[in-house]
Amino acid sequence: GQQLNQSPQSMFIQEGEDVSMNCTSSSIFNTWLWYKQDPGEGPVLLIALYKAGELTSNGRLTAQFGITRKDSFLNISASIPSDVGIYFCAGLAIGGGADGLTFGKGTHLIIQP
Amino acid sequence: GAGVSQSPSNKVTEKGKDVELRCDPISGHTALYWYRQSLGQGLEFLIYFQGNSAPDKSGLPSDRFSAERTGGSVSTLTIQRTQQEDSAVYLCASSVKFNVLYTGELFFGEGSRLTVL
């Protein structure tokens, strides 16, 4: 099946720092999505990208759909304590297994006081 | 409620017992998904339903795992003869899916945390 390589696995940062994480794949995806999971909750969609090269912002979050359709990154500017959680990338390929949706293994974001 | 509802939120059971986990999706969502998340790990796909049928059961780890969905709504995930390695959070999600308008946006419940002693 398709696999996503998400990095870094975890990040320890200071409040106010910028954060960058990315996902790469050997397969092409039609859509890239970024989810966030707060402790004890289910993941929630942050940003969805539907077109190669697309750059989308949502407040302090910015994500891009790579031009090759095989990668995506998520940036968080000026991190705050509520940004703590696990961030998952996901790629959607119509007709693929798991209803076409493949998740990365997640990036654990930890903000040090 | 307006979101995906899962029960129980926590379940502790003894090895060898059967457990049933329930998911009530958002009203009108045609697709329903089960994922498993081991401690601090990623999301492992188990099964998905479109309506009452399950086109893809490839993620079920063994024949001890089964799932059904009735009336295009509530789904139950059953684990028979539980083992300690079944301990995890079981997440259910639902989505609206109309052919090419499938966006990949899933709405997740808070999960059912299963502990097998």
Coordinates of C-alpha atoms in Angstrom, one line a residue:
Chain A
G1 CA 0.0 0.0 0.0
Q2 CA 0.9 3.6 -0.1
Q3 CA 3.1 5.1 2.6
L4 CA 3.8 8.5 3.9
N5 CA 7.0 9.5 5.6
Q6 CA 6.3 12.3 8.1
S7 CA 9.0 14.2 9.8
P8 CA 10.1 15.1 12.4
Q9 CA 8.6 12.4 14.6
S10 CA 8.6 14.9 17.5
M11 CA 9.6 18.5 18.2
F12 CA 10.5 20.2 21.4
I13 CA 10.2 24.0 21.0
Q14 CA 9.9 27.1 23.0
E15 CA 6.7 29.2 22.9
G16 CA 6.9 31.8 20.2
E17 CA 9.1 29.7 17.9
D18 CA 8.1 28.8 14.4
V19 CA 7.4 25.1 13.5
S20 CA 7.9 23.2 10.3
M21 CA 6.9 19.7 9.5
N22 CA 6.6 17.7 6.2
C23 CA 5.4 14.6 4.5
T24 CA 6.8 12.8 1.5
S25 CA 5.6 9.9 -0.5
S26 CA 6.7 7.8 -3.5
S27 CA 3.1 7.9 -4.7
I28 CA 1.1 10.8 -6.2
F29 CA -1.8 12.1 -4.2
N30 CA -4.8 14.1 -5.5
T31 CA -5.4 15.9 -2.1
W32 CA -3.2 16.6 0.9
L33 CA -4.7 17.1 4.3
W34 CA -3.3 18.1 7.7
Y35 CA -5.0 17.1 10.9
K36 CA -4.3 17.9 14.6
Q37 CA -5.1 15.7 17.5
D38 CA -5.3 17.2 21.0
P39 CA -4.6 14.9 24.0
G40 CA -7.7 12.7 24.6
E41 CA -9.5 13.8 21.5
G42 CA -9.9 12.6 17.9
P43 CA -8.0 14.3 15.1
V44 CA -9.5 17.5 13.6
L45 CA -8.9 18.8 10.1
L46 CA -6.8 21.9 9.9
I47 CA -6.1 22.5 6.3
A48 CA -6.9 20.7 3.0
L49 CA -5.0 21.2 -0.3
Y50 CA -6.5 20.2 -3.6
K51 CA -4.1 21.4 -6.3
A52 CA -0.5 20.9 -6.9
G53 CA 1.5 24.0 -5.9
E54 CA -1.4 25.3 -3.8
L55 CA -0.3 27.4 -0.8
T56 CA -3.1 27.8 1.9
S57 CA -3.1 29.7 5.2
N58 CA -5.4 29.3 8.2
G59 CA -4.4 31.9 10.8
R60 CA -0.9 31.1 11.9
L61 CA -0.9 27.8 9.9
T62 CA 0.4 27.6 6.3
A63 CA 0.5 24.5 4.2
Q64 CA 1.6 23.7 0.7
F65 CA 0.8 21.0 -1.8
G66 CA 4.1 20.1 -3.5
I67 CA 4.4 20.6 -7.2
T68 CA 5.3 17.0 -7.7
R69 CA 2.1 15.9 -5.8
K70 CA 4.3 13.7 -3.7
D71 CA 4.9 16.0 -0.7
S72 CA 3.4 18.6 1.6
F73 CA 4.6 20.8 4.4
L74 CA 2.9 22.5 7.3
N75 CA 4.3 25.6 9.1
I76 CA 3.1 27.1 12.3
S77 CA 4.2 30.6 13.1
A78 CA 4.7 32.0 16.6
S79 CA 3.7 28.8 18.5
I80 CA 1.5 29.1 21.6
P81 CA 0.7 26.5 24.3
S82 CA -2.5 25.3 22.7
D83 CA -0.5 24.2 19.6
V84 CA 0.6 21.1 21.6
G85 CA -0.6 17.9 20.1
I86 CA 0.0 15.4 17.3
Y87 CA -0.1 16.6 13.8
F88 CA -1.0 14.1 11.0
C89 CA -0.6 14.5 7.3
A90 CA -2.9 12.5 5.1
G91 CA -2.9 11.9 1.3
L92 CA -6.0 11.1 -0.7
A93 CA -5.7 9.0 -3.9
I94 CA -9.0 8.2 -5.5
G95 CA -9.4 4.4 -5.7
G96 CA -6.7 3.5 -3.3
G97 CA -7.0 1.2 -0.2
A98 CA -8.5 2.5 3.1
D99 CA -10.9 4.4 0.9
G100 CA -7.9 6.2 -0.7
L101 CA -6.8 7.9 2.5
T102 CA -3.3 7.3 3.9
F103 CA -2.1 8.9 7.1
G104 CA 1.4 9.7 8.2
K105 CA 2.6 8.5 11.6
G106 CA 2.3 12.0 13.1
T107 CA 4.5 14.7 14.5
H108 CA 4.4 15.2 18.3
L109 CA 4.7 18.9 19.1
I110 CA 5.8 19.7 22.6
I111 CA 6.2 23.3 23.8
Q112 CA 8.6 23.8 26.6
P113 CA 7.9 26.6 29.1
Chain B
G1 CA -25.1 15.8 19.7
A2 CA -23.8 17.1 16.5
G3 CA -20.5 15.2 16.4
V4 CA -19.4 11.6 16.1
S5 CA -20.3 9.8 19.4
Q6 CA -18.4 6.7 20.6
S7 CA -19.0 4.4 23.5
P8 CA -17.7 3.3 25.9
S9 CA -15.1 6.0 26.3
N10 CA -13.0 3.6 28.4
K11 CA -13.2 -0.1 28.6
V12 CA -11.1 -2.4 30.8
T13 CA -11.4 -6.1 30.2
E14 CA -9.7 -9.4 30.9
K15 CA -7.8 -11.3 28.3
G16 CA -10.0 -13.7 26.5
K17 CA -13.3 -11.7 26.9
D18 CA -15.2 -10.2 24.0
V19 CA -15.8 -6.5 23.7
E20 CA -18.1 -4.3 21.6
L21 CA -17.4 -0.7 20.7
R22 CA -20.1 1.5 19.3
C23 CA -20.0 4.5 16.9
D24 CA -22.8 6.8 16.2
P25 CA -21.8 9.0 13.2
I26 CA -22.9 12.4 12.2
S27 CA -26.4 12.3 10.8
G28 CA -26.4 12.1 7.0
H29 CA -22.8 11.0 6.7
T30 CA -22.7 8.0 4.4
A31 CA -19.2 6.8 5.0
L32 CA -17.9 5.5 8.4
Y33 CA -14.4 4.5 9.3
W34 CA -12.6 2.6 12.1
Y35 CA -9.0 3.3 13.0
R36 CA -6.8 2.0 15.8
Q37 CA -4.2 4.1 17.6
S38 CA -1.7 2.5 19.9
L39 CA -0.1 4.6 22.6
G40 CA 1.5 7.6 21.0
Q41 CA 1.4 6.0 17.6
G42 CA -0.2 6.8 14.3
L43 CA -3.6 5.9 12.9
E44 CA -4.0 2.3 11.8
F45 CA -6.9 1.8 9.3
L46 CA -9.2 -1.1 10.2
I47 CA -12.3 -0.9 8.0
Y48 CA -14.7 1.5 6.3
F49 CA -18.4 1.4 5.4
Q50 CA -20.2 3.1 2.6
G51 CA -23.8 2.8 3.7
N52 CA -24.1 -0.6 5.2
S53 CA -21.5 -2.4 3.1
A54 CA -17.8 -2.6 3.8
P55 CA -15.9 -2.3 0.6
D56 CA -12.5 -2.6 2.4
K57 CA -11.9 -4.8 5.3
S58 CA -8.2 -5.2 4.6
G59 CA -7.1 -3.4 7.8
L60 CA -8.7 -5.8 10.2
P61 CA -5.8 -7.4 12.1
S62 CA -7.2 -10.9 12.5
D63 CA -10.4 -12.8 12.3
R64 CA -11.1 -11.9 15.9
F65 CA -12.1 -8.5 14.7
S66 CA -15.4 -7.8 13.0
A67 CA -17.6 -4.8 12.3
E68 CA -21.1 -4.1 11.1
R69 CA -23.2 -1.1 10.3
T70 CA -27.0 -1.2 10.3
G71 CA -29.5 1.3 8.9
G72 CA -26.6 3.3 7.4
S73 CA -26.0 4.8 10.8
V74 CA -24.6 3.1 14.0
S75 CA -21.6 0.8 13.7
T76 CA -20.2 -1.7 16.2
L77 CA -16.7 -3.0 16.2
T78 CA -16.4 -6.4 17.9
I79 CA -13.2 -7.9 19.2
Q80 CA -13.5 -11.5 20.3
R81 CA -11.1 -13.3 22.7
T82 CA -9.2 -10.1 23.4
Q83 CA -5.5 -10.1 23.7
Q84 CA -3.2 -7.7 25.5
E85 CA -1.9 -6.4 22.1
D86 CA -5.5 -5.2 21.4
S87 CA -5.0 -2.5 24.0
A88 CA -5.4 0.8 22.1
V89 CA -7.7 3.7 21.4
Y90 CA -10.2 2.8 18.7
L91 CA -11.3 5.9 16.7
C92 CA -14.4 6.1 14.6
A93 CA -14.8 8.8 11.9
S94 CA -17.6 9.6 9.4
S95 CA -17.7 11.7 6.3
V96 CA -19.9 12.9 3.5
K97 CA -19.1 11.1 0.3
F98 CA -20.6 11.7 -3.1
N99 CA -18.3 10.2 -5.6
V100 CA -15.8 12.7 -6.9
L101 CA -16.9 15.2 -4.2
Y102 CA -15.2 13.1 -1.6
T103 CA -12.8 15.6 0.0
G104 CA -11.0 13.4 2.4
E105 CA -12.3 15.3 5.4
L106 CA -13.1 12.9 8.2
F107 CA -14.9 13.9 11.4
F108 CA -13.5 11.8 14.3
G109 CA -15.1 10.8 17.6
E110 CA -13.1 11.0 20.8
G111 CA -12.3 7.3 20.7
S112 CA -12.8 4.3 22.9
R113 CA -9.8 3.4 25.0
L114 CA -9.5 -0.3 25.4
T115 CA -7.3 -1.9 28.0
V116 CA -6.9 -5.6 28.1
L117 CA -5.4 -7.0 31.3

